[in-house]
PDB file of C-alpha atoms in Angstrom:
ATOM      1  CA  SER M  28      58.000  54.219   6.922  1.00 34.00           C
ATOM      2  CA  VAL M  29      55.631  52.983   9.585  1.00 37.00           C
ATOM      3  CA  PHE M  30      56.370  49.678  11.343  1.00 36.00           C
ATOM      4  CA  ASP M  31      53.401  47.988  12.926  1.00 40.00           C
ATOM      5  CA  GLY M  32      52.530  44.590  14.418  1.00 40.00           C
ATOM      6  CA  ILE M  33      49.079  43.217  13.751  1.00 40.00           C
ATOM      7  CA  ASP M  34      48.219  39.889  15.374  1.00 45.00           C
ATOM      8  CA  THR M  35      51.285  37.747  14.786  1.00 44.00           C
ATOM      9  CA  VAL M  36      52.530  39.367  11.554  1.00 48.00           C
ATOM     10  CA  PHE M  37      54.703  42.478  11.358  1.00 48.00           C
ATOM     11  CA  TYR M  38      54.337  44.894   8.446  1.00 47.00           C
ATOM     12  CA  GLU M  39      56.165  47.841   6.990  1.00 52.00           C
ATOM     13  CA  ILE M  40      54.218  50.374   4.983  1.00 49.00           C
ATOM     14  CA  LEU M  41      55.843  51.077   1.640  1.00 49.00           C
ATOM     15  CA  PRO M  42      56.266  54.737   0.612  1.00 46.00           C
ATOM     16  CA  LEU M  43      53.340  56.213  -1.313  1.00 42.00           C
ATOM     17  CA  SER M  44      53.731  57.198  -4.929  1.00 39.00           C
ATOM     18  CA  LEU M  45      53.227  60.809  -5.959  1.00 34.00           C
ATOM     19  CA  GLU M  46      49.631  60.038  -6.864  1.00 37.00           C
ATOM     20  CA  GLU M  47      47.150  59.957  -4.008  1.00 37.00           C
ATOM     21  CA  ILE M  48      45.657  56.482  -4.007  1.00 38.00           C
ATOM     22  CA  PHE M  49      43.218  54.800  -1.648  1.00 39.00           C
ATOM     23  CA  ILE M  50      45.001  51.459  -1.462  1.00 40.00           C
ATOM     24  CA  SER M  51      48.754  51.556  -0.887  1.00 46.00           C
ATOM     25  CA  GLU M  52      51.126  48.641  -0.409  1.00 51.00           C
ATOM     26  CA  THR M  53      52.600  46.942   2.610  1.00 50.00           C
ATOM     27  CA  GLU M  54      55.238  44.272   2.986  1.00 50.00           C
ATOM     28  CA  VAL M  55      55.477  41.459   5.477  1.00 53.00           C
ATOM     29  CA  VAL M  56      58.740  41.835   7.396  1.00 48.00           C
ATOM     30  CA  GLY M  57      58.357  39.163  10.093  1.00 51.00           C
ATOM     31  CA  TYR M  58      56.061  37.383  12.497  1.00 48.00           C
ATOM     32  CA  ASP M  59      55.727  36.299  16.122  1.00 47.00           C
ATOM     33  CA  VAL M  60      57.862  33.155  16.367  1.00 48.00           C
ATOM     34  CA  LYS M  61      55.708  31.844  19.224  1.00 51.00           C
ATOM     35  CA  SER M  62      52.775  31.376  16.856  1.00 54.00           C
ATOM     36  CA  PRO M  63      52.458  27.995  15.059  1.00 54.00           C
ATOM     37  CA  SER M  64      50.629  29.509  12.108  1.00 59.00           C
ATOM     38  CA  CYS M  65      50.558  32.750  10.216  1.00 63.00           C
ATOM     39  CA  THR M  66      47.633  34.008   8.155  1.00 66.00           C
ATOM     40  CA  LEU M  67      48.624  36.837   5.851  1.00 68.00           C
ATOM     41  CA  PRO M  68      45.694  39.128   5.124  1.00 66.00           C
ATOM     42  CA  ASN M  69      45.131  40.546   1.656  1.00 69.00           C
ATOM     43  CA  PHE M  70      44.855  44.006   3.184  1.00 68.00           C
ATOM     44  CA  VAL M  71      45.983  45.684   6.384  1.00 68.00           C
ATOM     45  CA  SER M  72      44.041  48.676   7.746  1.00 66.00           C
ATOM     46  CA  ILE M  73      45.983  51.207   9.802  1.00 65.00           C
ATOM     47  CA  ASN M  74      44.466  54.559  10.793  1.00 67.00           C
ATOM     48  CA  SER M  75      41.536  54.012   8.405  1.00 68.00           C
ATOM     49  CA  LYS M  76      43.898  53.520   5.453  1.00 70.00           C
ATOM     50  CA  LYS M  77      43.921  50.245   3.548  1.00 71.00           C
ATOM     51  CA  TYR M  78      47.237  48.666   2.483  1.00 70.00           C
ATOM     52  CA  ALA M  79      47.547  45.682   0.113  1.00 72.00           C
ATOM     53  CA  THR M  80      49.982  42.984   1.251  1.00 74.00           C
ATOM     54  CA  THR M  81      52.116  42.664  -1.903  1.00 77.00           C
ATOM     55  CA  LEU M  82      55.588  41.627  -0.765  1.00 78.00           C
ATOM     56  CA  ILE M  83      57.147  39.190   1.673  1.00 81.00           C
ATOM     57  CA  ALA M  84      60.454  40.829   2.569  1.00 78.00           C
ATOM     58  CA  SER M  85      63.900  39.221   2.789  1.00 83.00           C
ATOM     59  CA  ASN M  86      64.325  36.852   5.736  1.00 80.00           C
ATOM     60  CA  SER M  87      60.775  37.448   7.057  1.00 77.00           C
ATOM     61  CA  PHE M  88      60.250  33.781   7.958  1.00 76.00           C
ATOM     62  CA  ARG M  89      63.887  32.652   7.909  1.00 78.00           C
ATOM     63  CA  SER M  90      64.701  29.676  10.150  1.00 73.00           C
ATOM     64  CA  SER M  91      61.092  29.238  11.300  1.00 68.00           C
ATOM     65  CA  ILE M  92      60.662  25.722  12.634  1.00 61.00           C
ATOM     66  CA  ASP M  93      57.062  24.593  13.133  1.00 59.00           C
ATOM     67  CA  PHE M  94      54.599  26.853  11.388  1.00 59.00           C
ATOM     68  CA  SER M  95      52.324  27.210   8.390  1.00 62.00           C
ATOM     69  CA  VAL M  96      51.520  30.218   6.218  1.00 66.00           C
ATOM     70  CA  THR M  97      48.185  30.868   4.526  1.00 62.00           C
ATOM     71  CA  GLY M  98      46.448  33.766   2.831  1.00 60.00           C
ATOM     72  CA  ALA M  99      47.774  36.868   1.104  1.00 61.00           C
ATOM     73  CA  ALA M 100      46.221  36.541  -2.323  1.00 71.00           C
ATOM     74  CA  CYS M 101      47.696  39.987  -3.130  1.00 75.00           C
ATOM     75  CA  VAL M 102      51.337  38.935  -2.628  1.00 82.00           C
ATOM     76  CA  ASP M 103      53.210  39.452  -5.895  1.00 87.00           C
ATOM     77  CA  THR M 104      56.846  39.168  -4.760  1.00 88.00           C
ATOM     78  CA  ILE M 105      58.762  36.812  -2.465  1.00 90.00           C
ATOM     79  CA  ALA M 106      62.098  38.499  -1.628  1.00 89.00           C
ATOM     80  CA  SER M 107      65.469  36.789  -1.238  1.00 92.00           C
ATOM     81  CA  GLY M 108      65.680  34.337   1.640  1.00 92.00           C
ATOM     82  CA  ALA M 109      62.116  35.123   2.776  1.00 88.00           C
ATOM     83  CA  PHE M 110      61.485  31.522   3.870  1.00 88.00           C
ATOM     84  CA  SER M 111      65.024  30.100   3.762  1.00 92.00           C
ATOM     85  CA  LEU M 112      65.752  27.445   6.390  1.00 90.00           C
ATOM     86  CA  ALA M 113      62.054  27.341   7.391  1.00 85.00           C
ATOM     87  CA  ARG M 114      62.244  23.614   7.985  1.00 81.00           C
ATOM     88  CA  GLY M 115      58.658  23.324   9.263  1.00 81.00           C
ATOM     89  CA  LEU M 116      57.068  24.722   6.089  1.00 84.00           C
ATOM     90  CA  THR M 117      55.324  21.840   4.261  1.00 87.00           C
ATOM     91  CA  SER M 118      53.234  23.627   1.635  1.00 85.00           C
ATOM     92  CA  ILE M 119      52.599  27.097   0.280  1.00 85.00           C
ATOM     93  CA  ASN M 120      50.197  28.625  -2.226  1.00 84.00           C
ATOM     94  CA  LEU M 121      51.832  31.197  -4.496  1.00 86.00           C
ATOM     95  CA  ALA M 122      48.883  31.554  -6.900  1.00 86.00           C
ATOM     96  CA  ASN M 123      49.355  35.277  -7.559  1.00 88.00           C
ATOM     97  CA  VAL M 124      53.119  35.552  -7.184  1.00 91.00           C
ATOM     98  CA  SER M 125      55.059  36.694 -10.248  1.00 93.00           C
ATOM     99  CA  TYR M 126      58.564  37.047  -8.787  1.00 94.00           C
ATOM    100  CA  ILE M 127      60.370  34.564  -6.518  1.00 95.00           C
ATOM    101  CA  SER M 128      63.792  35.891  -5.608  1.00 94.00           C
ATOM    102  CA  ARG M 129      67.018  33.976  -4.982  1.00 95.00           C
ATOM    103  CA  GLU M 130      67.096  31.534  -2.086  1.00 96.00           C
ATOM    104  CA  ALA M 131      63.466  32.358  -1.218  1.00 94.00           C
ATOM    105  CA  PHE M 132      62.795  28.773  -0.049  1.00 94.00           C
ATOM    106  CA  LEU M 133      66.393  27.566   0.287  1.00 96.00           C
ATOM    107  CA  ASN M 134      66.657  24.445   2.485  1.00 95.00           C
ATOM    108  CA  CYS M 135      62.965  24.293   3.389  1.00 92.00           C
ATOM    109  CA  SER M 136      63.489  20.549   3.603  1.00 92.00           C
ATOM    110  CA  LYS M 137      59.851  19.661   4.374  1.00 91.00           C
ATOM    111  CA  LEU M 138      58.362  21.822   1.612  1.00 91.00           C
ATOM    112  CA  ALA M 139      56.626  19.132  -0.470  1.00 91.00           C
ATOM    113  CA  THR M 140      53.868  21.145  -2.167  1.00 88.00           C
ATOM    114  CA  CYS M 141      54.074  24.489  -3.900  1.00 88.00           C
ATOM    115  CA  LYS M 142      51.184  25.805  -5.993  1.00 86.00           C
ATOM    116  CA  TRP M 143      51.650  28.711  -8.342  1.00 85.00           C
ATOM    117  CA  GLY M 144      49.502  30.269 -11.011  1.00 87.00           C
ATOM    118  CA  ASN M 145      49.957  31.756 -14.446  1.00 91.00           C
ATOM    119  CA  ARG M 146      51.352  35.035 -13.117  1.00 92.00           C
ATOM    120  CA  LEU M 147      54.752  33.493 -12.311  1.00 94.00           C
ATOM    121  CA  ARG M 148      57.475  35.162 -14.411  1.00 94.00           C
ATOM    122  CA  PHE M 149      60.739  34.693 -12.531  1.00 94.00           C
ATOM    123  CA  ILE M 150      62.374  32.106 -10.241  1.00 95.00           C
ATOM    124  CA  GLY M 151      65.767  33.174  -8.860  1.00 95.00           C
ATOM    125  CA  ASN M 152      68.993  31.274  -8.194  1.00 95.00           C
ATOM    126  CA  ASN M 153      68.638  28.499  -5.587  1.00 96.00           C
ATOM    127  CA  ALA M 154      65.026  29.569  -4.956  1.00 96.00           C
ATOM    128  CA  PHE M 155      63.864  26.016  -4.180  1.00 96.00           C
ATOM    129  CA  SER M 156      67.222  24.338  -3.587  1.00 96.00           C
ATOM    130  CA  GLY M 157      67.156  21.782  -0.775  1.00 96.00           C
ATOM    131  CA  THR M 158      63.370  21.459  -0.565  1.00 95.00           C
ATOM    132  CA  GLY M 159      61.245  18.308  -0.420  1.00 94.00           C
ATOM    133  CA  LEU M 160      59.382  19.006  -3.670  1.00 94.00           C
ATOM    134  CA  THR M 161      58.617  15.803  -5.607  1.00 93.00           C
ATOM    135  CA  GLU M 162      57.063  17.258  -8.753  1.00 91.00           C
ATOM    136  CA  VAL M 163      57.238  20.751 -10.227  1.00 91.00           C
ATOM    137  CA  THR M 164      55.324  22.148 -13.193  1.00 91.00           C
ATOM    138  CA  ILE M 165      56.526  25.557 -14.333  1.00 91.00           C
ATOM    139  CA  PRO M 166      53.745  27.512 -16.081  1.00 92.00           C
ATOM    140  CA  GLU M 167      54.152  28.957 -19.555  1.00 92.00           C
ATOM    141  CA  SER M 168      54.149  32.473 -18.087  1.00 94.00           C
ATOM    142  CA  CYS M 169      57.553  31.886 -16.440  1.00 93.00           C
ATOM    143  CA  THR M 170      60.342  33.298 -18.605  1.00 91.00           C
ATOM    144  CA  THR M 171      63.372  32.952 -16.328  1.00 91.00           C
ATOM    145  CA  ILE M 172      64.629  30.212 -14.030  1.00 92.00           C
ATOM    146  CA  GLY M 173      67.874  30.955 -12.207  1.00 93.00           C
ATOM    147  CA  MET M 174      70.877  28.717 -11.646  1.00 93.00           C
ATOM    148  CA  ASN M 175      70.351  25.760  -9.300  1.00 94.00           C
ATOM    149  CA  ALA M 176      66.741  26.835  -8.693  1.00 95.00           C
ATOM    150  CA  PHE M 177      65.769  23.235  -7.897  1.00 94.00           C
ATOM    151  CA  SER M 178      69.138  21.720  -6.963  1.00 93.00           C
ATOM    152  CA  ASN M 179      69.754  19.371  -4.022  1.00 94.00           C
ATOM    153  CA  ASN M 180      66.212  18.016  -4.158  1.00 91.00           C
ATOM    154  CA  GLY M 181      66.624  14.248  -3.817  1.00 89.00           C
ATOM    155  CA  ALA M 182      62.857  13.695  -3.883  1.00 90.00           C
ATOM    156  CA  LEU M 183      62.276  15.666  -7.111  1.00 91.00           C
ATOM    157  CA  ASN M 184      61.114  13.137  -9.726  1.00 91.00           C
ATOM    158  CA  ASN M 185      59.531  15.399 -12.356  1.00 88.00           C
ATOM    159  CA  LEU M 186      60.323  18.898 -13.532  1.00 86.00           C
ATOM    160  CA  ILE M 187      57.875  19.946 -16.255  1.00 86.00           C
ATOM    161  CA  LEU M 188      58.444  23.158 -18.214  1.00 87.00           C
ATOM    162  CA  LEU M 189      55.357  24.358 -20.099  1.00 88.00           C
ATOM    163  CA  GLY M 190      56.906  27.420 -21.774  1.00 80.00           C
ATOM    164  CA  ASP M 191      58.869  27.631 -25.028  1.00 79.00           C
ATOM    165  CA  ASN M 192      60.682  30.921 -24.453  1.00 73.00           C
ATOM    166  CA  MET M 193      62.215  30.274 -21.054  1.00 75.00           C
ATOM    167  CA  LYS M 194      65.736  31.305 -20.061  1.00 76.00           C
ATOM    168  CA  ILE M 195      66.855  28.425 -17.893  1.00 74.00           C
ATOM    169  CA  PHE M 196      69.688  28.304 -15.369  1.00 67.00           C
ATOM    170  CA  LYS M 197      70.976  31.724 -16.252  1.00 53.00           C
ATOM    171  CA  GLU M 198      73.223  33.408 -13.676  1.00 51.00           C
ATOM    172  CA  LEU M 199      71.033  36.065 -12.047  1.00 48.00           C
TER     173      LEU M 199
END
């Protein structure tokens, strides 16, 4: 795989499938810690080839202190621990994300706002444990919520589940 740094974000190009396609995928694997903000583009162009930003890899933003993240409408997956201990993260838009892995936002104590859309299918164990979320509405599209997904959230007043067929607090 190719590892490349563009602006303040570092990417890894995912292997191509057997089919030749114009748009491949890339994952975010880290960023320049000196930067106070990080804008994730929907696509990265390297050597005239266009790559969709579809995954934020494990520990990419782990322990980041004062920063914000915007962009990346193509991101579908947040890997385990991707933002864990990112104490400066206050809000994030996950409108197109379908899979949030275990401990993805673990102990992001200032995370007060999280927006997600109707593509969300899975929230892993401890995914939002120890955050500052005050109200959470899980869309009907979500079918699985892992154990302790929203534990240790003293500010959480409302947890609204819109779906009927959800597996809740299952060991994952």
